[in-house]
Amino acid sequence: MEVRLAKTAGFCFGVKRAVDTVYQQVEECKNEKIYTYGPIIHNEEVVKDLRSKGVEVIETEEELKQLTSGVVIIRSHGVSKHIYNILEDQGLKCVDATCPFVKKIHRIVEKESGDGAHIIIIGDEKHPEVQGIQGWSHTPVTIIKTEEQAVNFKMPENTKICIVSQTTFNYNKFKYLVEIISKKKYNVNVLNTICSATKERQTEAQNVADEVDVMIVIGDKHSSNTQKLFEICRSACADTYYIQTLDDLNMNQLKSVKTVGITAGASTPSNIIEEVQNYVRFNF
Ligand code: F3S
């Protein structure tokens, strides 16, 4: 059987960097307690493994304020400036694994709001990355996700506006919302800060799914980017299966097929991908 593994399957650059940072800290800081501010990725297996190595997850700002010693790792989503201030006030050591692409948005928002622009973030207000970006503005921010919100957005004419985007936002939707806002009489500066990693993973998954008999998508059931990958693959290949680990793979589905494609969501560790790949490669 021929197995085609998507090159972009699994962790993107920023997530890999953040996860590697935690494991590196575990090795280096044997005498200090290590925390991550929020789960480092949305993958139960990884969080469980880190917990077994003594890494604790801090869920809230209040919990953070209770700490008086230890190392706190900031995940790839980034955090607001306010959180860095708390870390400093509490005398905690901060290891910053914010993805550089997110960090860049923080700098834009800090500078542009400081120069008097009103900031619009195109994204989901509940997403921690968006909340972090918002926390770098000197002035109140507008978060827009829907057509209705874009239509209803109102400011005085000629207001200086700077638009940025959540890194994982859909490009076509971003363009559409920006068009609506740009038609109004503002002085608009648009900075497309969407990261290409998601798009590349989706395009490659579709190309692989187009050419195989069966497609396997690996990822956490709660991962929205894996769900999206599954939808894309299923529309290209009817026999597409969504699994979390090798245990979920139904062997009967793979009997008598010639080619199998594999891809994985952004929070799927490489050892799970390899395990599935090796199993399919050597057992069929
Ligand atoms: Fe990943 Fe950073 Fe892009 S976390 S999706 S490489 S913005």
XYZ file of C-alpha atoms and ligand atoms in Angstrom:
291
model
C 0.000 0.000 0.000
C 1.237 3.476 -0.794
C 1.088 5.967 2.091
C 1.210 9.705 1.449
C 1.894 11.819 4.501
C 1.221 15.552 4.161
C 4.440 17.492 4.874
C 2.500 20.147 6.767
C 0.732 17.616 9.038
C 0.900 18.435 12.726
C 2.483 21.277 14.677
C 3.060 24.591 12.943
C 6.325 26.436 13.597
C 4.947 28.478 16.522
C 3.303 25.564 18.330
C 6.360 23.324 17.891
C 8.553 26.074 19.276
C 6.268 26.508 22.320
C 6.041 22.774 23.093
C 9.813 22.345 22.652
C 10.335 25.296 25.018
C 8.395 23.555 27.798
C 10.337 20.282 27.429
C 13.581 22.263 27.358
C 12.623 24.077 30.583
C 11.814 20.723 32.223
C 15.397 19.657 31.444
C 17.013 22.925 32.471
C 15.052 23.959 35.571
C 15.181 20.887 37.737
C 14.947 22.895 40.965
C 12.145 25.217 39.988
C 8.426 24.704 39.603
C 7.294 25.151 35.984
C 3.900 26.489 34.930
C 2.292 27.218 31.588
C -0.205 30.072 31.392
C -3.080 28.075 29.821
C -2.556 24.604 28.311
C 0.454 24.754 25.994
C -1.609 23.134 23.215
C -5.093 21.689 22.890
C -3.968 18.116 23.121
C -4.764 16.052 26.202
C -1.899 13.570 25.599
C 0.751 16.284 25.619
C -0.684 18.167 28.608
C -0.900 14.864 30.540
C 2.697 13.984 29.676
C 3.880 17.399 30.846
C 1.879 17.113 34.046
C 3.680 13.822 34.768
C 6.922 15.789 34.475
C 5.710 18.330 37.031
C 4.455 21.068 34.695
C 1.279 22.695 35.999
C -1.282 24.664 34.019
C -2.324 28.067 35.368
C -5.854 28.759 34.162
C -6.633 32.242 35.434
C -5.111 35.607 36.233
C -6.179 35.140 39.881
C -4.207 31.886 40.098
C -1.204 33.670 38.621
C -1.420 36.374 41.281
C -1.162 33.702 43.996
C 2.251 32.515 42.758
C 5.370 33.878 44.353
C 8.058 31.713 42.733
C 8.669 29.515 39.701
C 8.910 29.716 35.938
C 5.851 30.695 33.893
C 5.833 29.849 30.185
C 3.690 31.945 27.861
C 2.210 29.819 25.060
C 2.226 30.576 21.326
C -1.104 32.509 21.483
C 0.613 35.245 23.484
C -0.849 37.353 26.311
C -1.677 40.974 27.030
C 0.877 43.411 28.436
C -0.985 43.307 31.730
C 0.023 39.621 32.257
C 3.731 40.462 31.805
C 3.268 43.168 34.462
C 1.783 40.639 36.897
C 4.703 38.254 36.264
C 7.131 41.038 36.987
C 5.295 42.244 40.107
C 5.169 38.707 41.482
C 8.892 38.199 40.810
C 8.206 35.205 38.565
C 10.592 34.107 35.831
C 8.908 34.477 32.458
C 9.805 32.274 29.486
C 8.077 33.740 26.481
C 7.059 31.237 23.791
C 4.671 33.635 22.043
C 4.794 32.884 18.317
C 6.868 35.620 16.605
C 3.991 36.187 14.151
C 1.687 36.997 17.078
C 4.366 39.108 18.760
C 4.537 41.170 15.579
C 0.805 41.961 15.907
C 1.353 43.047 19.539
C 3.999 45.511 18.362
C 1.791 46.871 15.569
C -1.157 47.388 17.930
C 0.996 49.043 20.597
C 2.552 51.435 18.094
C -0.538 52.253 16.013
C -2.767 52.844 19.039
C 0.001 54.984 20.532
C -0.011 57.034 17.318
C -3.734 57.665 17.727
C -5.303 54.975 15.514
C -8.411 53.114 16.596
C -7.618 49.373 16.481
C -9.925 46.819 14.878
C -9.071 43.149 15.302
C -10.767 40.828 12.825
C -11.188 37.680 14.867
C -13.002 35.878 17.623
C -13.271 37.861 20.859
C -13.261 34.652 22.924
C -9.976 33.426 21.449
C -7.001 33.900 23.797
C -4.821 35.184 20.949
C -7.318 37.976 20.254
C -7.623 38.823 23.954
C -3.831 39.006 24.148
C -3.595 41.303 21.099
C -6.316 43.541 22.538
C -4.231 43.934 25.675
C -1.442 45.733 23.787
C -3.590 48.661 22.722
C -3.360 51.975 24.553
C -7.021 52.673 23.712
C -10.295 50.670 23.486
C -10.368 48.117 20.644
C -13.180 46.890 18.380
C -13.279 43.167 17.621
C -15.171 42.184 14.487
C -16.050 38.661 13.427
C -19.319 38.943 11.526
C -20.748 40.885 8.593
C -23.323 42.435 10.925
C -20.625 43.750 13.272
C -18.724 45.238 10.311
C -21.862 46.926 8.957
C -22.778 48.322 12.386
C -19.283 49.664 13.138
C -19.458 53.447 13.396
C -16.858 56.122 14.123
C -16.642 59.825 13.181
C -15.562 60.491 9.565
C -11.805 60.455 8.879
C -11.029 58.548 12.065
C -7.628 56.908 11.792
C -8.191 53.160 11.902
C -5.752 50.273 11.931
C -7.094 46.801 11.080
C -5.219 43.627 12.018
C -6.318 40.011 12.012
C -6.203 36.971 14.258
C -3.473 34.764 12.730
C -5.806 31.842 11.997
C -8.717 33.829 10.532
C -10.086 32.815 7.123
C -8.553 35.083 4.465
C -11.666 35.449 2.279
C -13.776 36.412 5.268
C -11.107 38.878 6.402
C -11.086 40.478 2.943
C -14.863 40.695 2.894
C -15.102 42.348 6.335
C -12.282 44.777 5.477
C -14.135 45.763 2.287
C -17.256 46.631 4.279
C -15.283 48.801 6.731
C -13.184 50.417 3.989
C -16.299 51.713 2.207
C -16.978 53.996 5.166
C -15.240 57.351 5.282
C -12.333 56.504 7.543
C -8.597 56.753 7.177
C -7.952 52.994 7.122
C -4.640 51.167 7.384
C -5.072 47.403 6.779
C -2.407 44.973 7.920
C -3.063 41.404 6.895
C -1.578 39.473 9.808
C -3.041 36.085 8.899
C -0.427 33.339 9.207
C 0.043 31.183 6.118
C 0.613 27.937 8.101
C -3.091 27.096 8.395
C -3.811 27.796 4.744
C -0.811 25.761 3.586
C -1.873 22.808 5.719
C -5.408 22.955 4.314
C -4.281 23.268 0.682
C -1.875 20.365 1.010
C -4.482 18.199 2.770
C -6.891 18.829 -0.086
C -4.233 17.945 -2.701
C -3.354 14.699 -0.928
C -7.037 13.791 -0.394
C -7.692 14.353 -4.112
C -5.239 11.620 -5.032
C -5.823 8.815 -2.527
C -8.450 6.091 -1.926
C -8.637 6.674 1.827
C -7.703 9.723 3.853
C -6.907 9.740 7.577
C -7.091 12.977 9.567
C -5.477 12.815 13.013
C -6.294 15.274 15.787
C -8.064 16.048 19.017
C -11.871 15.832 18.705
C -12.139 19.373 20.130
C -9.582 20.913 17.799
C -11.390 23.258 15.444
C -8.578 23.308 12.902
C -8.645 19.476 12.720
C -12.409 19.532 12.198
C -11.896 21.970 9.341
C -9.203 19.711 7.828
C -11.584 16.773 8.077
C -14.307 18.677 6.193
C -11.879 19.705 3.453
C -10.558 16.157 3.059
C -13.990 14.582 3.099
C -15.198 16.799 0.299
C -12.219 15.626 -1.801
C -12.234 11.974 -0.691
C -15.447 10.288 0.495
C -13.523 7.718 2.557
C -12.025 10.134 5.075
C -11.624 9.098 8.722
C -11.105 11.325 11.756
C -9.041 9.676 14.491
C -7.431 10.912 17.710
C -4.889 8.098 18.066
C -4.049 4.800 16.388
C -6.617 3.056 18.641
C -9.451 4.771 16.762
C -8.387 3.381 13.401
C -10.770 0.766 12.071
C -8.560 -1.723 10.242
C -11.412 -3.022 8.069
C -11.671 0.357 6.417
C -8.176 0.011 5.019
C -8.488 -3.452 3.533
C -8.121 -3.634 -0.252
C -7.247 0.021 -0.821
C -4.144 1.041 -2.762
C -3.331 4.511 -1.501
C -3.806 6.125 1.898
C -3.242 9.791 2.698
C -2.505 11.122 6.174
C -2.682 14.613 7.590
C -3.030 16.014 11.109
C -4.227 19.116 12.928
C -1.912 21.779 14.324
C -1.981 20.325 17.842
C -1.204 16.707 16.923
C 2.224 15.567 18.186
C 4.584 13.982 15.662
C 4.866 10.701 17.605
C 1.118 10.045 17.115
C 1.401 10.842 13.399
C 4.418 8.546 13.059
C 2.712 5.736 14.919
C -0.281 5.838 12.575
C 1.921 6.166 9.512
C 4.135 3.227 10.462
C 1.192 1.059 11.339
C -0.525 1.625 8.009
C 2.731 1.292 6.066
C 3.799 -2.003 7.600
C 0.497 -3.760 8.204
C -1.203 -3.472 4.874
Fe 1.349 28.702 14.226
Fe 2.378 31.025 14.809
Fe 1.103 30.687 12.589
S 1.423 29.628 16.231
S -0.448 29.189 13.024
S 3.014 29.718 13.128
S 0.953 32.422 13.929
